Tab-separated table of C-alpha atoms and ligand atoms in Angstrom:
chain	number	residue	atom	x	y	z
A	1	MET	CA	62.051	-32.198	-12.982
A	2	PHE	CA	60.483	-30.387	-10.098
A	3	PRO	CA	56.840	-30.319	-11.227
A	4	ALA	CA	55.607	-28.293	-8.232
A	5	ALA	CA	58.336	-25.590	-8.588
A	6	VAL	CA	55.827	-23.086	-10.123
A	7	ASP	CA	52.089	-23.351	-10.372
A	8	PRO	CA	51.018	-24.443	-13.956
A	9	ALA	CA	48.623	-21.551	-14.304
A	10	GLU	CA	51.395	-19.093	-13.571
A	11	VAL	CA	53.640	-20.763	-16.145
A	12	ALA	CA	50.968	-20.613	-18.730
A	13	ALA	CA	50.209	-16.893	-18.116
A	14	ASN	CA	53.905	-15.978	-18.158
A	15	HIS	CA	54.498	-18.088	-21.235
A	16	ALA	CA	51.680	-16.326	-23.111
A	17	GLY	CA	52.733	-12.907	-21.913
A	18	LEU	CA	56.315	-13.424	-23.005
A	19	ARG	CA	55.226	-14.797	-26.343
A	20	ARG	CA	53.125	-11.644	-26.944
A	21	LEU	CA	56.055	-9.378	-26.092
A	22	LEU	CA	58.430	-11.149	-28.347
A	23	ASP	CA	55.879	-11.032	-31.222
A	24	ASP	CA	55.550	-7.328	-30.658
A	25	CYS	CA	59.364	-6.967	-30.661
A	26	ALA	CA	59.459	-8.907	-33.968
A	27	ASP	CA	57.032	-6.386	-35.489
A	28	HIS	CA	59.537	-3.682	-34.855
A	29	GLY	CA	62.688	-5.662	-35.632
A	30	LEU	CA	63.777	-5.607	-32.013
A	31	GLY	CA	65.854	-8.179	-30.205
A	32	ALA	CA	65.083	-9.047	-26.606
A	33	MET	CA	66.858	-9.585	-23.311
A	34	LEU	CA	65.465	-11.266	-20.233
A	35	TRP	CA	66.106	-9.850	-16.830
A	36	LEU	CA	66.186	-12.339	-13.881
A	37	THR	CA	66.398	-10.749	-10.466
A	38	GLU	CA	65.781	-13.211	-7.653
A	39	LEU	CA	66.900	-16.809	-8.017
A	40	PRO	CA	64.525	-19.363	-6.529
A	41	CYS	CA	64.475	-18.804	-2.751
A	42	GLN	CA	62.028	-18.475	0.122
A	43	GLY	CA	62.228	-14.744	0.039
A	44	GLY	CA	62.600	-12.041	2.777
A	45	PRO	CA	60.232	-10.969	5.514
A	46	TRP	CA	57.972	-9.248	2.995
A	47	VAL	CA	56.935	-12.685	1.670
A	48	PRO	CA	53.939	-14.054	3.639
A	49	ALA	CA	54.753	-16.873	5.983
A	50	ALA	CA	52.479	-19.285	4.221
A	51	GLU	CA	54.222	-18.605	0.860
A	52	ARG	CA	57.611	-19.111	2.493
A	53	GLN	CA	56.389	-22.443	3.867
A	54	ARG	CA	55.033	-23.465	0.456
A	55	PHE	CA	58.427	-22.977	-1.097
A	56	LEU	CA	59.750	-25.825	0.977
A	57	GLU	CA	57.156	-28.154	-0.625
A	58	ARG	CA	57.925	-27.078	-4.169
A	59	PHE	CA	61.395	-28.772	-4.149
A	60	PRO	CA	62.653	-31.976	-2.539
A	61	ALA	CA	64.355	-31.164	0.767
A	62	GLU	CA	67.607	-32.669	-0.359
A	63	VAL	CA	68.228	-30.018	-3.082
A	64	LEU	CA	67.619	-27.080	-0.701
A	65	SER	CA	70.237	-25.383	1.352
A	66	ASP	CA	70.345	-22.358	3.710
A	67	SER	CA	71.283	-18.958	2.348
A	68	GLY	CA	72.305	-17.806	5.779
A	69	THR	CA	70.218	-14.649	5.310
A	70	TYR	CA	66.574	-13.846	5.735
A	71	GLU	CA	66.048	-15.199	2.224
A	72	GLY	CA	65.883	-18.636	3.918
A	73	LYS	CA	66.279	-21.782	1.785
A	74	VAL	CA	67.651	-21.684	-1.701
A	75	LEU	CA	68.305	-24.191	-4.443
A	76	CYS	CA	71.836	-25.549	-3.889
A	77	PHE	CA	73.653	-25.377	-7.228
A	78	SER	CA	76.266	-27.940	-6.070
A	79	HIS	CA	73.507	-30.583	-6.093
A	80	PRO	CA	73.616	-32.593	-9.410
A	81	ARG	CA	69.818	-32.592	-9.601
A	82	VAL	CA	69.736	-28.743	-9.449
A	83	GLN	CA	72.230	-28.532	-12.293
A	84	GLU	CA	70.136	-31.004	-14.221
A	85	PHE	CA	67.057	-28.823	-13.457
A	86	TYR	CA	68.720	-25.751	-14.889
A	87	ARG	CA	69.941	-27.640	-17.994
A	88	ASP	CA	66.475	-28.887	-18.589
A	89	LEU	CA	64.997	-25.416	-18.054
A	90	LEU	CA	67.402	-23.796	-20.546
A	91	ALA	CA	66.621	-26.420	-23.245
A	92	ARG	CA	62.849	-26.014	-22.854
A	93	PHE	CA	62.907	-22.225	-22.471
A	94	PHE	CA	65.025	-21.556	-25.580
A	95	ALA	CA	63.049	-24.118	-27.603
A	96	ASP	CA	60.066	-21.864	-26.982
A	97	PHE	CA	61.701	-18.478	-26.924
A	98	PRO	CA	64.734	-18.568	-29.242
A	99	GLU	CA	64.375	-14.820	-29.698
A	100	ILE	CA	65.954	-14.071	-26.322
A	101	GLU	CA	69.504	-13.014	-27.120
A	102	THR	CA	70.749	-12.215	-23.654
A	103	LEU	CA	70.053	-13.104	-20.003
A	104	PHE	CA	70.628	-10.491	-17.375
A	105	LEU	CA	71.285	-12.300	-14.059
A	106	PHE	CA	71.091	-10.206	-10.955
A	107	GLY	CA	71.606	-12.415	-7.893
A	108	LEU	CA	71.848	-10.930	-4.363
A	109	ASP	CA	68.800	-8.812	-5.212
A	110	SER	CA	67.662	-8.793	-1.607
A	111	GLY	CA	70.806	-10.028	0.110
A	112	GLY	CA	71.395	-13.710	-0.616
A	113	GLU	CA	70.159	-16.188	-3.113
A	114	PHE	CA	73.206	-18.398	-3.039
A	115	CYS	CA	74.249	-20.976	-0.370
A	116	ASP	CA	75.813	-19.933	2.883
A	117	PRO	CA	79.476	-20.902	2.355
A	118	ASP	CA	79.751	-21.748	6.048
A	119	ALA	CA	76.582	-23.824	6.393
A	120	CYS	CA	76.026	-25.638	3.112
A	121	PRO	CA	77.634	-29.124	3.214
A	122	ARG	CA	78.131	-29.079	-0.587
A	123	CYS	CA	79.176	-25.436	-1.109
A	124	ARG	CA	81.385	-25.124	1.922
A	125	GLY	CA	84.190	-22.672	1.403
A	126	LEU	CA	82.778	-21.401	-1.913
A	127	SER	CA	82.147	-17.685	-1.564
A	128	ARG	CA	78.956	-16.170	-2.923
A	129	PHE	CA	80.967	-14.492	-5.657
A	130	ALA	CA	82.430	-17.875	-6.667
A	131	GLN	CA	78.962	-19.382	-6.569
A	132	ARG	CA	77.715	-16.564	-8.817
A	133	ASP	CA	80.459	-17.077	-11.318
A	134	ARG	CA	79.962	-20.867	-11.290
A	135	LEU	CA	76.294	-20.257	-12.194
A	136	LEU	CA	77.211	-17.691	-14.874
A	137	ASN	CA	79.635	-19.991	-16.527
A	138	PHE	CA	77.155	-22.837	-16.410
A	139	LEU	CA	74.433	-20.765	-18.006
A	140	ILE	CA	76.760	-19.577	-20.722
A	141	ALA	CA	78.160	-22.942	-21.511
A	142	GLU	CA	74.904	-24.937	-21.365
A	143	GLY	CA	72.799	-22.007	-22.730
A	144	ARG	CA	74.933	-21.673	-25.838
A	145	LYS	CA	74.394	-25.390	-26.637
A	146	VAL	CA	70.675	-24.752	-26.995
A	147	ARG	CA	70.721	-21.084	-27.948
A	148	PRO	CA	73.804	-20.303	-29.989
A	149	GLY	CA	75.271	-16.803	-29.384
A	150	LEU	CA	73.580	-16.454	-25.932
A	151	ARG	CA	75.102	-13.857	-23.646
A	152	VAL	CA	74.665	-13.909	-19.851
A	153	LEU	CA	75.341	-10.577	-18.288
A	154	THR	CA	75.543	-9.575	-14.644
A	155	THR	CA	75.576	-6.299	-12.739
A	156	GLY	CA	77.402	-4.232	-10.114
A	157	TRP	CA	74.615	-3.962	-7.440
A	158	LYS	CA	76.208	-5.223	-4.233
A	159	TRP	CA	78.787	-7.233	-6.094
A	160	ASP	CA	80.980	-4.220	-6.858
A	161	ARG	CA	81.502	-3.044	-3.226
A	162	ASP	CA	84.961	-4.426	-3.581
A	163	GLY	CA	85.720	-2.877	-6.994
A	164	GLU	CA	89.052	-4.733	-7.469
A	165	GLU	CA	87.531	-8.126	-6.889
A	166	PHE	CA	84.617	-7.286	-9.181
A	167	LEU	CA	86.971	-6.406	-11.989
A	168	ARG	CA	89.272	-9.404	-11.389
A	169	ARG	CA	86.282	-11.736	-11.613
A	170	GLN	CA	84.835	-9.914	-14.603
A	171	ALA	CA	88.154	-10.441	-16.410
A	172	ALA	CA	87.901	-14.150	-15.795
A	173	LEU	CA	84.438	-14.444	-17.391
A	174	PRO	CA	84.093	-15.547	-21.021
A	175	ALA	CA	83.354	-13.059	-23.821
A	176	ALA	CA	79.677	-13.972	-23.601
A	177	GLY	CA	79.549	-12.644	-19.966
A	178	GLY	CA	79.381	-8.866	-19.791
A	179	VAL	CA	77.776	-6.319	-17.422
A	180	TYR	CA	74.802	-4.088	-16.982
A	181	LEU	CA	76.453	-1.331	-14.841
A	182	ALA	CA	74.932	1.510	-12.925
A	183	ALA	CA	77.223	4.141	-11.321
A	184	GLN	CA	75.774	3.772	-7.852
A	185	LYS	CA	74.191	0.376	-7.288
A	186	ASP	CA	70.863	0.852	-9.104
A	187	GLY	CA	69.812	3.351	-11.735
A	188	TRP	CA	68.661	6.635	-10.147
A	189	GLN	CA	66.909	9.536	-12.010
A	190	CYS	CA	69.267	12.260	-10.890
A	191	GLU	CA	72.585	10.323	-11.226
A	192	ARG	CA	74.848	10.959	-14.262
A	193	GLN	CA	78.264	10.070	-12.802
A	194	ALA	CA	81.008	8.597	-15.016
A	195	HIS	CA	83.591	7.625	-12.391
A	196	ASP	CA	86.812	5.761	-12.845
A	197	PHE	CA	85.542	2.400	-11.809
A	198	MET	CA	82.821	2.539	-14.557
A	199	ARG	CA	85.587	3.511	-17.016
A	200	GLU	CA	87.703	0.547	-15.919
A	201	ALA	CA	84.805	-1.845	-16.137
A	202	ARG	CA	83.934	-0.503	-19.626
A	203	HIS	CA	87.581	-0.886	-20.738
A	204	LEU	CA	87.803	-4.338	-19.371
A	205	CYS	CA	84.639	-5.430	-21.255
A	206	ARG	CA	85.955	-4.070	-24.439
A	207	GLU	CA	89.241	-5.931	-24.029
A	208	ARG	CA	87.425	-9.169	-23.217
A	209	GLY	CA	84.855	-8.797	-26.035
A	210	GLN	CA	82.129	-8.562	-23.469
A	211	THR	CA	78.992	-6.451	-23.797
A	212	PHE	CA	78.718	-3.311	-21.593
A	213	ILE	CA	75.206	-1.929	-21.013
A	214	GLY	CA	74.429	1.301	-19.147
A	215	TYR	CA	71.926	0.512	-16.391
A	216	ASP	CA	69.810	3.567	-15.677
A	217	ASN	CA	66.427	5.133	-15.013
A	218	PHE	CA	64.977	6.896	-18.049
A	219	HIS	CA	61.393	6.956	-16.853
A	220	TRP	CA	59.801	6.054	-13.469
A	221	GLY	CA	62.356	5.976	-10.627
A	222	ASP	CA	62.440	3.910	-7.544
A	223	ASP	CA	64.138	7.060	-6.018
A	224	THR	CA	60.753	8.932	-6.062
A	225	VAL	CA	57.623	8.972	-3.873
A	226	HIS	CA	55.903	5.766	-4.800
A	227	GLY	CA	52.269	5.239	-5.878
A	228	LEU	CA	51.212	8.748	-6.693
A	229	GLY	CA	50.298	8.208	-10.317
A	230	ASP	CA	52.568	11.153	-11.195
A	231	ILE	CA	54.471	11.723	-14.481
A	232	GLN	CA	58.158	12.005	-13.822
A	233	ASP	CA	59.466	14.002	-16.801
A	234	PHE	CA	63.046	15.188	-16.746
A	235	PRO	CA	64.041	15.332	-20.447
A	236	LEU	CA	67.155	17.442	-19.808
A	237	GLY	CA	68.356	14.711	-17.481
A	238	ILE	CA	67.778	12.135	-20.281
A	239	ALA	CA	70.171	14.235	-22.383
A	240	ALA	CA	72.744	14.238	-19.565
A	241	LYS	CA	72.413	10.469	-19.087
A	242	LEU	CA	72.701	9.594	-22.709
A	243	LYS	CA	75.732	11.925	-23.134
A	244	ARG	CA	77.316	9.971	-20.272
A	245	TRP	CA	76.626	6.574	-21.761
A	246	HIS	CA	77.684	7.782	-25.240
A	247	GLU	CA	80.934	9.165	-23.837
A	248	LEU	CA	81.544	5.798	-22.066
A	249	ALA	CA	80.841	4.062	-25.444
A	250	ALA	CA	78.303	1.795	-23.888
A	251	ASP	CA	76.973	-0.914	-26.176
A	252	GLY	CA	73.426	-0.015	-25.184
A	253	ILE	CA	71.247	1.099	-22.306
A	254	PHE	CA	68.852	-0.597	-20.033
A	255	ASP	CA	65.849	1.367	-18.716
A	256	HIS	CA	65.304	-0.109	-15.320
A	257	TRP	CA	61.595	0.487	-14.698
A	258	GLY	CA	59.698	1.900	-17.682
A	259	HIS	CA	56.412	3.562	-17.354
A	260	ALA	CA	52.731	3.560	-18.392
A	261	PRO	CA	52.946	4.042	-22.152
A	262	GLU	CA	49.505	5.808	-22.463
A	263	ASP	CA	50.936	8.736	-20.481
A	264	ILE	CA	53.362	9.630	-23.258
A	265	TRP	CA	56.136	10.808	-21.073
A	266	CYS	CA	58.272	13.565	-22.534
A	267	ASN	CA	61.269	11.450	-21.441
A	268	SER	CA	60.300	8.864	-24.071
A	269	VAL	CA	60.361	11.523	-26.749
A	270	ALA	CA	63.700	12.938	-25.475
A	271	LEU	CA	65.153	9.424	-25.280
A	272	ARG	CA	64.408	8.960	-28.996
A	273	GLU	CA	65.839	12.338	-29.888
A	274	PHE	CA	69.083	11.907	-27.935
A	275	PHE	CA	69.477	8.303	-29.037
A	276	LEU	CA	69.561	9.568	-32.615
A	277	ASN	CA	71.994	12.284	-31.619
A	278	PRO	CA	73.554	12.187	-28.185
A	279	GLN	CA	75.433	15.363	-28.797
A	280	ALA	CA	72.440	17.413	-29.867
A	281	ASP	CA	71.871	20.798	-28.102
A	282	ALA	CA	69.844	19.549	-25.138
A	283	ALA	CA	68.118	22.860	-24.388
A	284	ALA	CA	67.026	23.435	-27.970
A	285	VAL	CA	65.694	19.917	-28.316
A	286	CYS	CA	63.799	20.035	-25.037
A	287	GLN	CA	62.428	23.422	-25.634
A	288	ALA	CA	61.015	22.353	-28.997
A	289	LEU	CA	59.610	19.262	-27.320
A	290	ALA	CA	57.851	21.324	-24.620
A	291	ARG	CA	56.320	23.709	-27.095
A	292	ARG	CA	55.127	20.786	-29.228
A	293	GLN	CA	53.774	18.582	-26.365
A	294	PHE	CA	51.965	21.373	-24.467
A	295	GLY	CA	51.458	24.200	-26.964
A	296	ALA	CA	53.471	27.459	-27.683
A	297	VAL	CA	52.232	29.237	-24.572
A	298	ALA	CA	52.225	26.491	-21.895
A	299	GLY	CA	55.390	24.989	-23.420
A	300	GLU	CA	57.565	27.887	-22.162
A	301	PRO	CA	56.991	27.546	-18.427
A	302	ALA	CA	57.034	23.748	-18.873
A	303	PHE	CA	60.481	24.026	-20.270
A	304	ALA	CA	61.567	26.436	-17.540
A	305	ALA	CA	60.341	23.784	-15.077
A	306	TRP	CA	62.575	21.174	-16.697
A	307	GLN	CA	65.518	23.499	-16.488
A	308	ALA	CA	64.923	24.024	-12.773
A	309	LEU	CA	64.504	20.276	-12.306
A	310	GLU	CA	67.762	19.718	-14.176
A	311	ARG	CA	69.574	21.970	-11.716
A	312	ALA	CA	68.095	19.925	-8.887
A	313	HIS	CA	69.217	16.631	-10.381
A	314	ALA	CA	72.649	18.000	-11.094
A	315	ALA	CA	72.933	18.927	-7.416
A	316	LEU	CA	71.772	15.486	-6.234
A	317	SER	CA	73.909	13.473	-8.769
A	318	PRO	CA	77.199	13.510	-6.833
A	319	ALA	CA	75.493	12.353	-3.577
A	320	CYS	CA	73.825	9.057	-4.327
A	321	LEU	CA	75.475	7.520	-1.292
A	322	TRP	CA	72.633	5.589	0.301
A	323	SER	CA	70.926	3.915	-2.457
A	324	PRO	CA	68.155	3.451	-1.569
A	325	GLU	CA	67.915	4.615	2.029
A	326	GLN	CA	68.254	8.336	1.110
A	327	TRP	CA	65.271	8.240	-1.345
A	328	PRO	CA	61.724	8.989	-0.322
A	329	GLY	CA	60.245	5.490	-0.824
A	330	TRP	CA	62.964	3.818	1.230
A	331	TYR	CA	63.817	6.395	3.800
A	332	ALA	CA	63.655	5.101	7.357
A	333	GLY	CA	63.934	8.499	8.962
A	334	ARG	CA	60.231	9.137	8.661
A	335	ARG	CA	59.835	6.772	11.616
A	336	GLN	CA	63.011	7.779	13.416
A	337	LEU	CA	63.636	10.966	15.447
A	338	PRO	CA	66.791	13.051	14.973
A	339	LEU	CA	67.063	13.071	18.811
A	340	PRO	CA	69.288	11.314	21.282
A	341	GLY	CA	67.623	8.208	22.519
A	342	PRO	CA	66.916	4.582	21.448
A	343	ASP	CA	64.751	5.595	18.430
A	344	GLY	CA	67.176	8.284	17.276
A	345	PHE	CA	68.767	8.704	13.883
A	346	GLY	CA	69.218	5.094	12.550
A	347	PRO	CA	68.924	2.625	11.043
A	348	ALA	CA	71.655	1.054	13.050
A	349	ASP	CA	73.591	-0.313	10.110
A	350	LEU	CA	73.528	3.013	8.126
A	351	ALA	CA	77.258	3.352	8.434
A	352	GLN	CA	77.689	0.015	6.720
A	353	THR	CA	75.215	0.264	3.901
A	354	ARG	CA	76.565	3.307	1.922
A	355	GLN	CA	78.262	2.994	-1.422
A	356	PRO	CA	81.986	2.587	-1.606
A	357	PRO	CA	84.158	5.622	-2.462
A	358	ARG	CA	84.613	6.329	-6.106
A	359	ARG	CA	86.613	8.959	-8.048
A	360	GLU	CA	85.944	10.834	-11.132
A	361	GLY	CA	88.883	13.001	-12.157
A	362	ASP	CA	89.624	15.160	-9.179
A	363	ARG	CA	86.100	14.692	-7.855
A	364	GLU	CA	85.377	12.155	-5.054
A	365	TYR	CA	82.071	10.503	-4.458
A	366	ASN	CA	80.967	8.698	-1.228
A	367	PRO	CA	83.447	9.993	1.403
A	368	ALA	CA	84.786	7.277	3.658
A	369	ASP	CA	84.058	9.324	6.822
A	370	PHE	CA	80.512	8.534	8.033
A	371	GLY	CA	79.760	12.114	9.169
A	372	GLU	CA	81.029	13.634	5.940
A	373	ALA	CA	78.935	11.151	3.973
A	374	LEU	CA	75.792	12.104	5.885
A	375	GLN	CA	76.530	15.759	5.313
A	376	ALA	CA	77.043	15.234	1.620
A	377	VAL	CA	73.462	13.942	1.317
A	378	ALA	CA	72.170	16.848	3.447
A	379	ASP	CA	73.992	19.412	1.298
A	380	ALA	CA	72.754	17.901	-1.955
A	381	TRP	CA	69.064	17.995	-0.869
A	382	GLU	CA	69.633	21.523	0.480
A	383	GLN	CA	70.963	22.774	-2.859
A	384	ALA	CA	68.263	20.985	-4.813
A	385	GLY	CA	65.354	22.283	-2.662
A	386	PRO	CA	64.904	25.759	-4.318
A	387	HIS	CA	65.137	24.319	-7.762
A	388	TYR	CA	62.292	21.881	-6.958
A	389	ALA	CA	60.254	24.729	-5.674
A	390	GLU	CA	60.936	26.763	-8.825
A	391	ALA	CA	59.974	23.744	-11.071
A	392	ALA	CA	56.692	23.446	-9.167
A	393	ARG	CA	55.908	27.214	-9.659
A	394	GLN	CA	56.685	26.942	-13.383
A	395	LEU	CA	54.529	23.851	-13.745
A	396	GLU	CA	51.606	25.586	-12.033
A	397	ALA	CA	51.975	28.442	-14.585
A	398	ALA	CA	52.125	25.948	-17.449
A	399	GLU	CA	49.058	24.093	-16.128
A	400	ALA	CA	47.167	27.404	-16.038
A	401	ALA	CA	48.105	28.162	-19.665
A	402	ALA	CA	47.512	24.630	-21.021
A	403	GLY	CA	44.276	23.425	-22.648
A	404	ASP	CA	42.240	20.246	-22.554
A	405	GLU	CA	43.546	18.941	-25.915
A	406	PRO	CA	45.661	15.742	-25.865
A	407	VAL	CA	49.409	16.046	-25.650
A	408	PHE	CA	51.005	16.308	-29.049
A	409	TYR	CA	52.653	12.889	-29.037
A	410	HIS	CA	49.479	10.969	-28.135
A	411	PHE	CA	49.654	9.402	-31.625
A	412	TRP	CA	52.503	7.348	-30.282
A	413	TRP	CA	50.011	5.263	-28.301
A	414	ASN	CA	47.479	2.894	-29.935
A	415	GLY	CA	46.199	1.138	-26.833
A	416	THR	CA	42.816	1.499	-25.241
A	417	ALA	CA	43.679	3.462	-22.059
A	418	PRO	CA	43.239	7.211	-22.670
A	419	SER	CA	46.256	9.550	-22.761
A	420	PRO	CA	46.134	12.591	-20.516
A	421	THR	CA	45.265	16.100	-21.765
A	422	ARG	CA	48.021	18.751	-21.749
A	423	ARG	CA	46.730	20.201	-18.483
A	424	GLU	CA	46.421	16.796	-16.786
A	425	HIS	CA	49.910	15.792	-17.865
A	426	LEU	CA	51.344	19.006	-16.381
A	427	ARG	CA	49.394	18.478	-13.195
A	428	ARG	CA	50.844	15.072	-12.776
A	429	GLN	CA	54.318	16.414	-13.487
A	430	ARG	CA	53.827	18.956	-10.741
A	431	LEU	CA	52.799	16.241	-8.361
A	432	TYR	CA	56.207	14.676	-9.071
A	433	VAL	CA	58.295	17.648	-8.348
A	434	GLU	CA	56.224	18.888	-5.368
A	435	SER	CA	56.375	15.461	-3.686
A	436	MET	CA	60.079	15.130	-4.364
A	437	GLY	CA	60.887	18.631	-3.200
A	438	LEU	CA	59.017	18.271	0.129
A	439	ALA	CA	60.139	14.707	0.928
A	440	GLY	CA	63.704	15.540	-0.163
A	441	ARG	CA	63.930	18.660	1.947
A	442	GLU	CA	63.031	16.658	5.100
A	443	ILE	CA	65.397	13.818	4.218
A	444	GLY	CA	68.216	16.329	3.794
A	445	ARG	CA	67.508	17.907	7.179
A	446	HIS	CA	67.390	14.520	8.885
A	447	PHE	CA	70.684	13.498	7.308
A	448	GLY	CA	72.206	16.865	8.308
A	449	LEU	CA	71.149	16.305	11.889
A	450	HIS	CA	72.527	12.864	11.926
A	451	ALA	CA	75.864	14.401	10.707
A	452	ARG	CA	75.801	16.733	13.679
A	453	TRP	CA	75.132	13.856	16.072
A	454	GLU	CA	78.261	12.167	14.708
A	455	LYS	CA	80.256	15.423	14.831
A	456	CYS	CA	79.544	15.990	18.556
A	457	GLY	CA	80.490	12.383	19.446
A	458	HIS	CA	76.945	11.409	20.500
A	459	ASP	CA	77.135	13.874	23.378
A	460	ALA	CA	73.503	14.867	24.044
A	461	THR	CA	74.325	18.193	25.640
A	462	ALA	CA	76.609	19.281	22.861
A	463	TYR	CA	74.005	18.067	20.325
A	464	ARG	CA	71.223	20.223	21.843
A	465	ARG	CA	73.485	23.274	21.546
A	466	LEU	CA	74.704	22.396	18.019
A	467	ALA	CA	71.436	21.305	16.489
A	468	ALA	CA	68.703	23.503	17.837
A	469	GLU	CA	68.244	25.605	14.733
A	470	ALA	CA	68.541	22.671	12.370
A	471	LEU	CA	65.933	20.751	14.477
A	472	GLN	CA	63.563	23.691	14.127
A	473	ALA	CA	64.043	23.526	10.329
A	474	ASP	CA	63.411	19.749	10.324
A	475	ALA	CA	60.245	20.041	12.304
A	476	ALA	CA	59.057	22.738	9.888
A	477	ALA	CA	59.909	20.430	6.911
A	478	CYS	CA	57.923	17.637	8.598
A	479	ARG	CA	54.948	19.918	8.993
A	480	HIS	CA	55.040	20.985	5.387
A	481	ALA	CA	55.402	17.384	4.243
A	482	SER	CA	52.591	16.343	6.583
A	483	ASP	CA	50.145	18.964	5.233
A	484	PHE	CA	51.004	18.041	1.651
A	485	PHE	CA	50.750	14.291	1.942
A	486	THR	CA	47.686	14.516	4.235
A	487	ALA	CA	45.843	16.590	1.621
A	488	LEU	CA	46.966	14.139	-1.058
A	489	GLY	CA	45.966	11.052	0.968
A	490	ALA	CA	48.960	9.159	-0.417
A	491	PRO	CA	51.256	7.485	0.335
A	492	LYS	CA	49.128	5.992	3.011
A	493	ASP	CA	50.166	7.191	6.523
A	494	TRP	CA	52.840	9.647	5.384
A	495	GLY	CA	50.828	12.700	6.517
A	496	ARG	CA	50.503	11.057	9.981
A	497	LEU	CA	54.032	9.903	10.113
A	498	TYR	CA	55.472	13.399	9.427
A	499	ALA	CA	53.194	14.936	11.977
A	500	GLU	CA	54.234	12.260	14.520
A	501	LYS	CA	57.845	13.058	13.840
A	502	ALA	CA	57.428	16.818	14.176
A	503	ALA	CA	55.701	16.789	17.562
A	504	PRO	CA	58.496	15.281	19.640
A	505	ILE	CA	61.059	17.493	17.979
A	506	GLU	CA	59.043	20.503	18.842
A	507	ALA	CA	58.612	19.204	22.459
A	508	TYR	CA	62.348	18.646	22.728
A	509	LEU	CA	63.057	22.204	21.520
A	510	ALA	CA	60.495	23.476	23.999
A	511	GLY	CA	62.579	21.845	26.771
A	512	GLY	CA	60.718	18.513	27.000
B	1	ZN	ZN1	75.055	-25.355	-1.669
């Protein structure tokens, strides 16, 4: 209906790629689900201006409307031609790919892919939530005509900020509309919470006959330092996560990011083991895995490293408040000083972007008080720090003891890219824990300083008195991180940014 919507070459490439994946799934008797994140929109500031402009030529102007956010124009679902477009798309898609059993519809990935209820002449007064449900109901009703049994699931993400409204709306969706739910917005490697809101959502889905999928990170994590080519093994955390989903009686799990299969992550092996038996003795399984993967000698310190990393993750798990602003790849504090002044602390909306309070038994997550929330993140990184350091030491010992033979499970991989040797695999795991430990320590100190700034009521004199020692520690953490990331040469600019953050803190402490 809108022939210019997507370039034909891109459609052809995606078509062939999806066909190949589904054929591979069929070889193994696997079903398939399709994850849709952004709905058609111009896209945020990260999309080049020319591309944003081109979007306006892909669809007739009359079917576009304003999102009211930096996502710009979106397809207005109130327009009959847009509904016709989706109906046509469903028919053609499922004629070619009947194997897809479930659609996972995200929406609000980056803040707004629905119409602005105040600005759109057709959607006026229809909240984004109501617009989401209208689309879900449409996809379920029309999709099931061309693909019997189709389910269309949604997610918590920003939708569950008001938990009561989320549950009320979930209850009103048909049985074919369940959820992929993460405890704190997105799946994070360290996080293994099972709070009351998750239990309620799970219970509701069961009552309504809806599917409930655990949304998690079982391999690469967006909460890590990006782009290092590291191997992020945490098999004891895999055990903790699967125990959680098993205890919640989830219908399945969703691994958010995946990984490079040739690297044969130990997490993959652990995932298989604990899927077969979620109540297995985690330590025994992982110790045997380490010995097998790296050899009897190197396997022992490798396992000790995983134990230390598990202690770090357990310390971080209750404090996933700013997801993602507290994680290394998203942390704005690398460019912001923990000092009074216009460039201090920030970002300005930090008090508004944290996760809503949740409760698990007598444990509370995400305190409502801003200062307490900042301090919770600081405390978690502070507790995790020594365990990251211990994990790095153990991996160094494992690396020294490992040989150049391939990891044991390399036979899992039949592609052309080579699998790493035992030593190389351990080296890349060490890169993971070292980078996380150093970046995390500095993040924790920055959040702790921000908590002090709130505590002293933004009084610069009181802050200087209250924060001197902690500022010294933050400057030192910046210097360590700068040395590490400068030597590594990645991520680009981090070495320089940490050094540029340390210098003014040191000058301030010296009386500047
Ligand atoms: Zn509209």
